Short mmCIF file of C-alpha atoms in Angstrom, two decimals:
data_model
loop_
_atom_site.label_atom_id
_atom_site.label_comp_id
_atom_site.label_asym_id
_atom_site.label_seq_id
_atom_site.Cartn_x
_atom_site.Cartn_y
_atom_site.Cartn_z
CA UNK A 1 -23.70 4.34 9.64
CA UNK A 2 -26.42 5.27 10.86
CA UNK A 3 -26.12 8.44 12.34
CA UNK A 4 -29.92 9.37 14.62
CA UNK A 5 -30.32 11.02 17.74
CA UNK A 6 -32.19 7.68 18.94
CA UNK A 7 -34.24 8.70 22.61
CA UNK A 8 -33.69 6.22 25.70
CA UNK A 9 -36.70 5.47 28.01
CA UNK A 10 -34.38 5.95 31.64
CA UNK A 11 -35.66 1.45 32.27
CA UNK A 12 -34.39 0.73 29.20
CA UNK A 13 -32.33 2.08 27.82
CA UNK A 14 -30.10 0.72 25.24
CA UNK A 15 -27.75 1.23 22.04
CA UNK A 16 -27.71 -0.14 19.19
CA UNK A 17 -23.72 -1.05 18.59
CA UNK A 18 -23.27 1.81 15.00
CA UNK A 19 -25.23 4.77 17.18
CA UNK A 20 -23.80 7.91 16.85
CA UNK A 21 -24.58 9.39 20.13
CA UNK A 22 -24.22 13.25 19.33
CA UNK A 23 -21.54 15.54 20.78
CA UNK A 24 -22.80 17.79 24.35
CA UNK A 25 -22.58 21.05 25.90
CA UNK A 26 -22.28 20.44 29.93
CA UNK A 27 -20.48 22.98 32.64
CA UNK A 28 -18.88 22.97 35.04
CA UNK A 29 -16.86 25.27 38.73
CA UNK A 30 -13.50 25.12 40.12
CA UNK A 31 -14.31 24.65 43.22
CA UNK A 32 -10.12 24.29 44.01
CA UNK A 33 -6.86 24.02 42.86
CA UNK A 34 -3.95 22.07 43.72
CA UNK A 35 -0.19 22.05 43.49
CA UNK A 36 2.46 19.84 44.01
CA UNK A 37 5.60 21.98 45.10
CA UNK A 38 7.06 19.42 47.73
CA UNK A 39 8.83 16.92 44.92
CA UNK A 40 6.23 13.72 45.53
CA UNK A 41 2.39 13.25 44.41
CA UNK A 42 0.26 14.67 46.79
CA UNK A 43 -0.25 18.80 46.97
CA UNK A 44 -1.31 21.68 49.09
CA UNK A 45 -4.42 24.24 48.30
CA UNK A 46 -2.79 27.52 45.99
CA UNK A 47 -5.55 30.07 44.65
CA UNK A 48 -4.28 30.17 41.25
CA UNK A 49 -2.49 27.87 38.65
CA UNK A 50 0.02 28.92 36.04
CA UNK A 51 -0.17 26.81 33.15
CA UNK A 52 2.46 26.29 30.10
CA UNK A 53 2.43 22.99 27.63
CA UNK A 54 4.54 21.11 29.40
CA UNK A 55 1.34 21.60 32.59
CA UNK A 56 1.37 22.78 35.99
CA UNK A 57 4.50 25.16 36.36
CA UNK A 58 6.18 24.08 38.76
CA UNK A 59 4.85 20.57 40.20
CA UNK A 60 5.87 17.18 40.95
CA UNK A 61 3.74 16.36 37.05
CA UNK A 62 5.47 18.78 35.28
CA UNK A 63 7.06 17.77 31.68
CA UNK A 64 6.35 17.64 27.51
CA UNK A 65 7.43 14.42 28.65
CA UNK A 66 7.38 12.38 31.41
CA UNK A 67 8.97 8.11 32.41
CA UNK A 68 7.62 5.10 31.89
CA UNK A 69 5.63 2.95 35.21
CA UNK A 70 4.01 0.20 36.83
CA UNK A 71 0.35 1.75 34.42
CA UNK A 72 2.52 0.94 31.30
CA UNK A 73 3.75 -2.65 31.16
CA UNK A 74 4.56 -2.69 27.55
CA UNK A 75 7.34 -0.32 28.17
CA UNK A 76 10.50 -1.12 30.09
CA UNK A 77 10.64 1.03 33.42
CA UNK A 78 11.87 4.75 33.08
CA UNK A 79 11.56 4.52 29.12
CA UNK A 80 10.68 8.62 28.09
CA UNK A 81 7.43 8.55 26.44
CA UNK A 82 5.00 11.78 25.92
CA UNK A 83 2.99 13.15 29.05
CA UNK A 84 -0.94 12.66 29.07
CA UNK A 85 -0.69 12.92 32.70
CA UNK A 86 0.27 16.18 33.52
CA UNK A 87 -2.87 17.08 36.02
CA UNK A 88 -5.31 15.34 37.77
CA UNK A 89 -8.10 16.61 38.78
CA UNK A 90 -11.12 14.90 40.63
CA UNK A 91 -15.62 15.22 41.72
CA UNK A 92 -15.86 16.08 44.72
CA UNK A 93 -19.06 13.62 44.09
CA UNK A 94 -17.03 10.45 43.87
CA UNK A 95 -14.27 11.63 46.91
CA UNK A 96 -17.36 11.31 49.05
CA UNK A 97 -18.38 8.29 47.06
CA UNK A 98 -14.71 6.71 47.84
CA UNK A 99 -14.75 7.66 51.56
CA UNK A 100 -17.88 5.75 51.86
CA UNK A 101 -17.38 2.32 50.59
CA UNK A 102 -13.40 2.76 53.16
CA UNK A 103 -15.61 4.23 56.31
CA UNK A 104 -13.98 7.72 56.73
CA UNK A 105 -15.26 10.79 57.28
CA UNK A 106 -13.53 12.58 54.71
CA UNK A 107 -10.97 12.56 51.47
CA UNK A 108 -9.14 15.11 50.60
CA UNK A 109 -8.29 15.65 46.89
CA UNK A 110 -5.06 16.99 48.43
CA UNK A 111 -4.23 13.39 49.69
CA UNK A 112 -4.23 11.44 46.22
CA UNK A 113 -2.00 13.85 44.15
CA UNK A 114 -5.66 15.57 42.10
CA UNK A 115 -4.75 19.94 41.60
CA UNK A 116 -8.61 20.74 40.40
CA UNK A 117 -11.18 20.14 42.11
CA UNK A 118 -14.49 20.40 39.51
CA UNK A 119 -17.90 20.09 40.78
CA UNK A 120 -21.49 19.91 39.00
CA UNK A 121 -20.77 16.61 35.73
CA UNK A 122 -22.39 13.99 37.02
CA UNK A 123 -19.91 11.33 36.53
CA UNK A 124 -16.84 12.78 36.31
CA UNK A 125 -14.24 9.96 35.87
CA UNK A 126 -16.44 8.44 33.39
CA UNK A 127 -16.21 12.07 30.60
CA UNK A 128 -15.44 10.13 27.54
CA UNK A 129 -11.06 10.54 26.62
CA UNK A 130 -10.98 14.26 24.21
CA UNK A 131 -13.50 15.82 26.04
CA UNK A 132 -12.05 19.63 25.70
CA UNK A 133 -11.89 21.55 29.46
CA UNK A 134 -12.69 24.86 28.84
CA UNK A 135 -11.65 27.87 31.02
CA UNK A 136 -13.54 30.97 31.33
CA UNK A 137 -9.88 33.02 31.71
CA UNK A 138 -8.34 31.32 28.47
CA UNK A 139 -7.18 27.90 29.15
CA UNK A 140 -8.15 24.33 27.87
CA UNK A 141 -7.50 21.17 29.32
CA UNK A 142 -8.25 17.91 26.67
CA UNK A 143 -9.03 14.66 28.73
CA UNK A 144 -6.99 11.22 28.08
CA UNK A 145 -8.92 9.40 30.63
CA UNK A 146 -9.14 7.68 34.00
CA UNK A 147 -6.28 8.01 36.67
CA UNK A 148 -6.84 4.82 38.28
CA UNK A 149 -6.23 4.38 41.69
CA UNK A 150 -2.63 2.61 43.24
CA UNK A 151 -1.90 1.10 46.33
CA UNK A 152 0.48 4.97 46.56
CA UNK A 153 -2.15 7.15 46.91
CA UNK A 154 -4.65 4.60 49.36
CA UNK A 155 -1.12 4.63 51.08
CA UNK A 156 -1.40 8.39 51.54
CA UNK A 157 -4.79 8.17 52.52
CA UNK A 158 -4.66 5.16 55.39
CA UNK A 159 -1.88 7.35 57.11
CA UNK A 160 -3.63 11.11 56.86
CA UNK A 161 -6.89 9.52 57.76
CA UNK A 162 -5.55 7.93 60.92
CA UNK A 163 -6.12 4.43 59.86
CA UNK A 164 -5.30 2.09 62.90
CA UNK A 165 -4.24 -0.90 59.16
CA UNK A 166 -2.36 1.34 56.88
CA UNK A 167 -1.51 -1.70 54.72
CA UNK A 168 -5.32 -3.14 54.49
CA UNK A 169 -6.45 0.60 53.76
CA UNK A 170 -3.74 1.56 51.55
CA UNK A 171 -5.10 -2.25 49.77
CA UNK A 172 -8.44 -1.26 49.80
CA UNK A 173 -8.21 2.21 47.69
CA UNK A 174 -7.35 0.83 44.20
CA UNK A 175 -10.46 -1.47 45.07
CA UNK A 176 -13.25 0.71 46.31
CA UNK A 177 -12.20 3.66 44.36
CA UNK A 178 -11.95 2.29 40.08
CA UNK A 179 -14.12 4.63 37.92
CA UNK A 180 -14.70 7.24 40.52
CA UNK A 181 -11.00 8.29 41.97
CA UNK A 182 -11.03 11.33 38.75
CA UNK A 183 -8.70 12.05 35.01
CA UNK A 184 -5.85 13.10 33.89
CA UNK A 185 -5.43 14.99 30.64
CA UNK A 186 -2.99 18.22 29.54
CA UNK A 187 -2.92 21.74 29.02
CA UNK A 188 -4.65 22.00 24.89
CA UNK A 189 -3.54 25.32 25.46
CA UNK A 190 -1.91 27.43 28.18
CA UNK A 191 -2.07 30.35 30.28
CA UNK A 192 -4.25 30.89 34.32
CA UNK A 193 -6.74 28.60 36.36
CA UNK A 194 -7.90 30.30 39.09
CA UNK A 195 -9.98 28.80 41.66
CA UNK A 196 -14.23 29.45 41.11
CA UNK A 197 -13.60 29.69 37.00
CA UNK A 198 -16.41 28.54 35.00
CA UNK A 199 -15.40 26.03 32.62
CA UNK A 200 -17.31 24.69 29.42
CA UNK A 201 -16.99 20.71 29.07
CA UNK A 202 -17.43 20.01 25.29
CA UNK A 203 -18.34 16.10 25.26
CA UNK A 204 -16.89 14.87 21.09
CA UNK A 205 -19.33 12.34 19.87
CA UNK A 206 -19.41 8.54 21.12
CA UNK A 207 -19.93 5.81 19.28
CA UNK A 208 -18.85 2.79 20.43
CA UNK A 209 -16.21 0.58 18.20
CA UNK A 210 -16.16 -3.30 17.45
CA UNK A 211 -14.14 -4.89 14.67
CA UNK B 1 -21.19 0.17 37.02
CA UNK B 2 -21.56 -3.59 35.23
CA UNK B 3 -18.41 -4.68 33.92
CA UNK B 4 -20.05 -7.63 32.37
CA UNK B 5 -18.89 -8.56 28.76
CA UNK B 6 -22.52 -9.20 26.82
CA UNK B 7 -22.41 -10.96 23.98
CA UNK B 8 -24.16 -9.48 21.40
CA UNK B 9 -25.69 -11.70 18.96
CA UNK B 10 -25.40 -10.23 15.28
CA UNK B 11 -28.93 -9.17 15.30
CA UNK B 12 -29.66 -8.00 17.02
CA UNK B 13 -26.94 -5.14 18.70
CA UNK B 14 -27.62 -3.36 21.77
CA UNK B 15 -26.14 -2.68 24.73
CA UNK B 16 -26.86 -1.25 27.67
CA UNK B 17 -26.21 1.94 28.40
CA UNK B 18 -23.33 1.36 31.51
CA UNK B 19 -21.73 -1.74 30.26
CA UNK B 20 -17.96 -1.61 30.17
CA UNK B 21 -16.15 -2.55 26.72
CA UNK B 22 -13.12 -4.28 27.68
CA UNK B 23 -10.19 -3.57 25.88
CA UNK B 24 -8.44 -5.22 23.43
CA UNK B 25 -6.03 -6.14 20.28
CA UNK B 26 -6.32 -6.27 16.59
CA UNK B 27 -2.74 -6.56 14.64
CA UNK B 28 -2.55 -4.46 11.67
CA UNK B 29 0.50 -3.72 8.42
CA UNK B 30 1.81 -0.91 7.73
CA UNK B 31 1.42 -1.21 3.54
CA UNK B 32 3.21 2.54 3.15
CA UNK B 33 5.01 5.44 4.35
CA UNK B 34 4.04 9.44 2.79
CA UNK B 35 5.87 12.70 4.16
CA UNK B 36 4.83 16.60 3.28
CA UNK B 37 8.31 17.58 2.66
CA UNK B 38 7.37 20.38 -0.01
CA UNK B 39 6.07 22.74 1.88
CA UNK B 40 1.86 21.90 1.72
CA UNK B 41 -0.01 19.00 2.67
CA UNK B 42 -0.12 16.60 0.42
CA UNK B 43 2.26 14.12 0.23
CA UNK B 44 5.40 12.09 -1.46
CA UNK B 45 6.02 8.45 -0.62
CA UNK B 46 8.87 7.92 1.17
CA UNK B 47 10.92 3.91 2.74
CA UNK B 48 10.91 5.29 6.64
CA UNK B 49 9.47 8.15 8.72
CA UNK B 50 12.24 8.60 11.49
CA UNK B 51 9.49 10.35 14.15
CA UNK B 52 10.15 12.59 17.62
CA UNK B 53 8.12 13.88 19.98
CA UNK B 54 7.17 16.53 17.64
CA UNK B 55 5.76 14.33 14.86
CA UNK B 56 7.50 13.48 11.85
CA UNK B 57 11.27 14.61 10.54
CA UNK B 58 10.71 17.71 8.02
CA UNK B 59 6.60 16.77 7.45
CA UNK B 60 3.89 19.85 7.16
CA UNK B 61 2.76 18.53 10.49
CA UNK B 62 5.97 18.25 12.79
CA UNK B 63 5.86 20.07 15.26
CA UNK B 64 5.05 20.29 19.78
CA UNK B 65 2.50 22.79 19.16
CA UNK B 66 0.17 24.21 15.47
CA UNK B 67 -2.06 26.92 14.21
CA UNK B 68 -5.74 27.35 15.03
CA UNK B 69 -7.94 26.88 12.10
CA UNK B 70 -11.05 25.93 10.77
CA UNK B 71 -11.39 23.19 13.55
CA UNK B 72 -11.55 25.47 15.85
CA UNK B 73 -13.68 27.82 15.49
CA UNK B 74 -13.70 28.68 19.21
CA UNK B 75 -10.25 30.34 18.80
CA UNK B 76 -9.63 32.94 17.36
CA UNK B 77 -7.34 32.23 13.60
CA UNK B 78 -3.91 31.67 14.07
CA UNK B 79 -4.14 30.13 18.47
CA UNK B 80 -0.86 28.56 19.24
CA UNK B 81 -2.27 25.24 20.97
CA UNK B 82 -0.72 21.47 20.79
CA UNK B 83 -0.69 19.26 18.69
CA UNK B 84 -2.78 16.40 17.87
CA UNK B 85 -2.30 16.05 14.33
CA UNK B 86 1.55 15.08 13.81
CA UNK B 87 0.49 12.41 12.21
CA UNK B 88 -2.23 11.16 9.00
CA UNK B 89 -3.66 7.78 8.70
CA UNK B 90 -6.48 5.97 6.42
CA UNK B 91 -7.05 2.63 5.29
CA UNK B 92 -7.16 1.12 1.92
CA UNK B 93 -10.71 -0.25 1.57
CA UNK B 94 -12.01 3.41 2.59
CA UNK B 95 -9.50 5.21 0.75
CA UNK B 96 -11.25 2.35 -2.11
CA UNK B 97 -15.09 2.95 -0.71
CA UNK B 98 -14.57 7.06 -0.37
CA UNK B 99 -13.55 6.70 -4.58
CA UNK B 100 -16.25 4.11 -5.77
CA UNK B 101 -18.49 6.68 -4.22
CA UNK B 102 -16.53 9.80 -6.03
CA UNK B 103 -17.19 7.18 -9.14
CA UNK B 104 -13.30 7.88 -8.84
CA UNK B 105 -10.57 4.95 -10.56
CA UNK B 106 -8.88 5.08 -6.97
CA UNK B 107 -7.66 7.86 -4.45
CA UNK B 108 -4.23 8.37 -3.67
CA UNK B 109 -2.83 8.96 -0.21
CA UNK B 110 -0.38 11.44 -1.09
CA UNK B 111 -3.14 13.04 -2.08
CA UNK B 112 -5.12 14.14 1.04
CA UNK B 113 -1.96 14.46 2.88
CA UNK B 114 -1.85 10.89 4.02
CA UNK B 115 1.69 9.94 6.22
CA UNK B 116 1.61 6.02 7.09
CA UNK B 117 -1.17 4.04 4.72
CA UNK B 118 -2.63 0.89 7.37
CA UNK B 119 -3.73 -2.75 6.56
CA UNK B 120 -5.87 -5.34 8.47
CA UNK B 121 -8.28 -2.90 10.96
CA UNK B 122 -11.52 -2.95 9.31
CA UNK B 123 -13.61 0.78 9.80
CA UNK B 124 -10.08 2.30 10.91
CA UNK B 125 -11.68 5.99 10.87
CA UNK B 126 -14.25 4.50 14.02
CA UNK B 127 -11.41 3.12 16.15
CA UNK B 128 -11.71 5.59 19.72
CA UNK B 129 -10.03 7.74 21.14
CA UNK B 130 -7.10 6.70 22.92
CA UNK B 131 -6.23 4.27 21.24
CA UNK B 132 -2.63 2.63 20.96
CA UNK B 133 -0.48 1.93 18.01
CA UNK B 134 2.52 0.48 19.27
CA UNK B 135 5.09 -0.36 15.18
CA UNK B 136 7.34 -3.47 16.02
CA UNK B 137 10.05 -1.22 15.91
CA UNK B 138 9.41 1.12 18.75
CA UNK B 139 7.52 3.24 18.03
CA UNK B 140 3.89 4.15 19.46
CA UNK B 141 1.20 6.58 17.87
CA UNK B 142 -1.47 7.13 20.06
CA UNK B 143 -5.23 8.58 18.06
CA UNK B 144 -6.22 11.69 19.29
CA UNK B 145 -10.00 10.36 16.99
CA UNK B 146 -11.32 10.94 12.98
CA UNK B 147 -9.77 13.23 10.12
CA UNK B 148 -12.26 15.15 9.50
CA UNK B 149 -12.73 15.59 4.62
CA UNK B 150 -12.52 19.30 4.50
CA UNK B 151 -12.35 20.85 0.57
CA UNK B 152 -8.73 21.11 0.22
CA UNK B 153 -7.97 17.76 -0.05
CA UNK B 154 -11.42 17.45 -1.54
CA UNK B 155 -9.29 20.73 -4.53
CA UNK B 156 -6.94 18.21 -3.62
CA UNK B 157 -8.52 14.50 -5.97
CA UNK B 158 -10.15 17.17 -7.54
CA UNK B 159 -7.16 17.65 -10.01
CA UNK B 160 -5.18 14.78 -9.82
CA UNK B 161 -8.03 12.01 -10.31
CA UNK B 162 -8.62 14.77 -13.74
CA UNK B 163 -12.09 15.58 -12.17
CA UNK B 164 -13.94 17.32 -15.15
CA UNK B 165 -15.58 20.26 -12.70
CA UNK B 166 -13.05 21.08 -10.06
CA UNK B 167 -14.82 22.03 -7.14
CA UNK B 168 -18.02 20.56 -7.73
CA UNK B 169 -14.94 16.90 -6.97
CA UNK B 170 -13.69 19.16 -4.28
CA UNK B 171 -16.73 19.65 -2.46
CA UNK B 172 -18.59 16.09 -3.20
CA UNK B 173 -15.25 15.07 -0.93
CA UNK B 174 -16.45 16.37 2.48
CA UNK B 175 -20.19 14.86 2.35
CA UNK B 176 -19.48 10.86 1.05
CA UNK B 177 -15.01 10.72 2.65
CA UNK B 178 -17.29 11.94 6.33
CA UNK B 179 -15.76 8.49 9.54
CA UNK B 180 -13.98 7.18 6.32
CA UNK B 181 -11.14 10.09 5.26
CA UNK B 182 -8.45 7.81 8.61
CA UNK B 183 -7.19 8.95 12.00
CA UNK B 184 -5.03 11.46 13.10
CA UNK B 185 -2.64 10.96 16.14
CA UNK B 186 0.42 11.75 17.99
CA UNK B 187 4.07 10.39 18.47
CA UNK B 188 3.98 9.31 22.19
CA UNK B 189 7.18 7.33 21.65
CA UNK B 190 10.13 8.47 19.50
CA UNK B 191 11.57 6.27 16.71
CA UNK B 192 11.49 4.66 13.07
CA UNK B 193 8.55 3.74 11.30
CA UNK B 194 10.03 0.80 8.46
CA UNK B 195 7.68 0.21 5.18
CA UNK B 196 6.29 -3.49 5.83
CA UNK B 197 6.07 -2.85 9.59
CA UNK B 198 3.34 -5.04 12.17
CA UNK B 199 1.96 -2.89 14.15
CA UNK B 200 -0.30 -4.06 17.80
CA UNK B 201 -3.46 -2.11 17.93
CA UNK B 202 -3.93 -2.23 21.57
CA UNK B 203 -7.55 -0.72 21.87
CA UNK B 204 -9.08 1.32 25.13
CA UNK B 205 -12.47 0.46 26.77
CA UNK B 206 -15.04 1.34 25.97
CA UNK B 207 -18.27 3.13 27.55
CA UNK B 208 -21.28 5.55 26.45
CA UNK B 209 -20.40 9.67 29.26
CA UNK B 210 -23.84 10.04 30.29
CA UNK B 211 -24.90 12.56 32.23
#
């Protein structure tokens, strides 16, 4: 197992299969916060999120466990499982890209149930699993992975944006928003997150596993 | 973002930085089970593990949360945090390799506090974060990542193996066992694991993130 840091020229970016890409850090900023406090997945702006080990207090996705659904075809629907989807995190630039691809003036984080609008991380949706977000005031979130865009969020976008053909709009979102719809994760260390807070993003070592 | 499946000739295994390696599956087998029921990290063989969302019932590492230690230098020691280290999983071939590197006849899983001896997965320690282990009888474990070899396990090996210079043996383990010491993970879906059980290993999509 080699652990050399290889330099990658932009025009010929290649990676040896057994190369370990070292851990690294980035800095991000909490642009806005949102909570799903009305009994469904859509969120509304809020200045502060209060977090426990079970996620955001009084939020639709709060829970140490959750019920399985369409994302887990290997379980009977409704199976109790660990909740790795306590929070939804999106990036302003990725929402702009999705809006452009859908020919809409904007997509607001609350339409798709985001809890944190996080700026400063290029290609936020591509951050690897196990990345940690250390918030300046003490909270730590851990990234599970990409949030897959679904028809439900598509329908919400179509409705809020006033798309004429709502059904077509709902279907367009899952097609164009893949790898742009942000991340889900859970609380590693509880506390309070405030708008404007700085975040230190710790990206773990990376490699490609091949059997 | 390209999502083409590229074929890799063995002698020139290279990967474009933006390539998504598709999800894949492997099959493994539970060779043996162990529990830490004596108040420290060392384990003893047992036929069945009973798992809740908080890990193995009556095990040293049971808990929805744990106290931080030397692995988390960013927290004051003893900080309550989510327990992503409920179970320790090791592979027979990797233990043989470590034993060879330490010039010992064997290293037994229980000396280093393993809970599951899992066969059939090449380079088990290199499985990516977010890999899921579906046990035939219904349990699902989710992999956090590599278990970093520490001096404490080194000392246990040196003592059990009767190494003359115990301090030197204790220090050798962290040096040679890196990326061979198995994985830690947590319970996604509780239940009962038995010796001999088959395990379906679901490896997620992989890619290398670069800012």
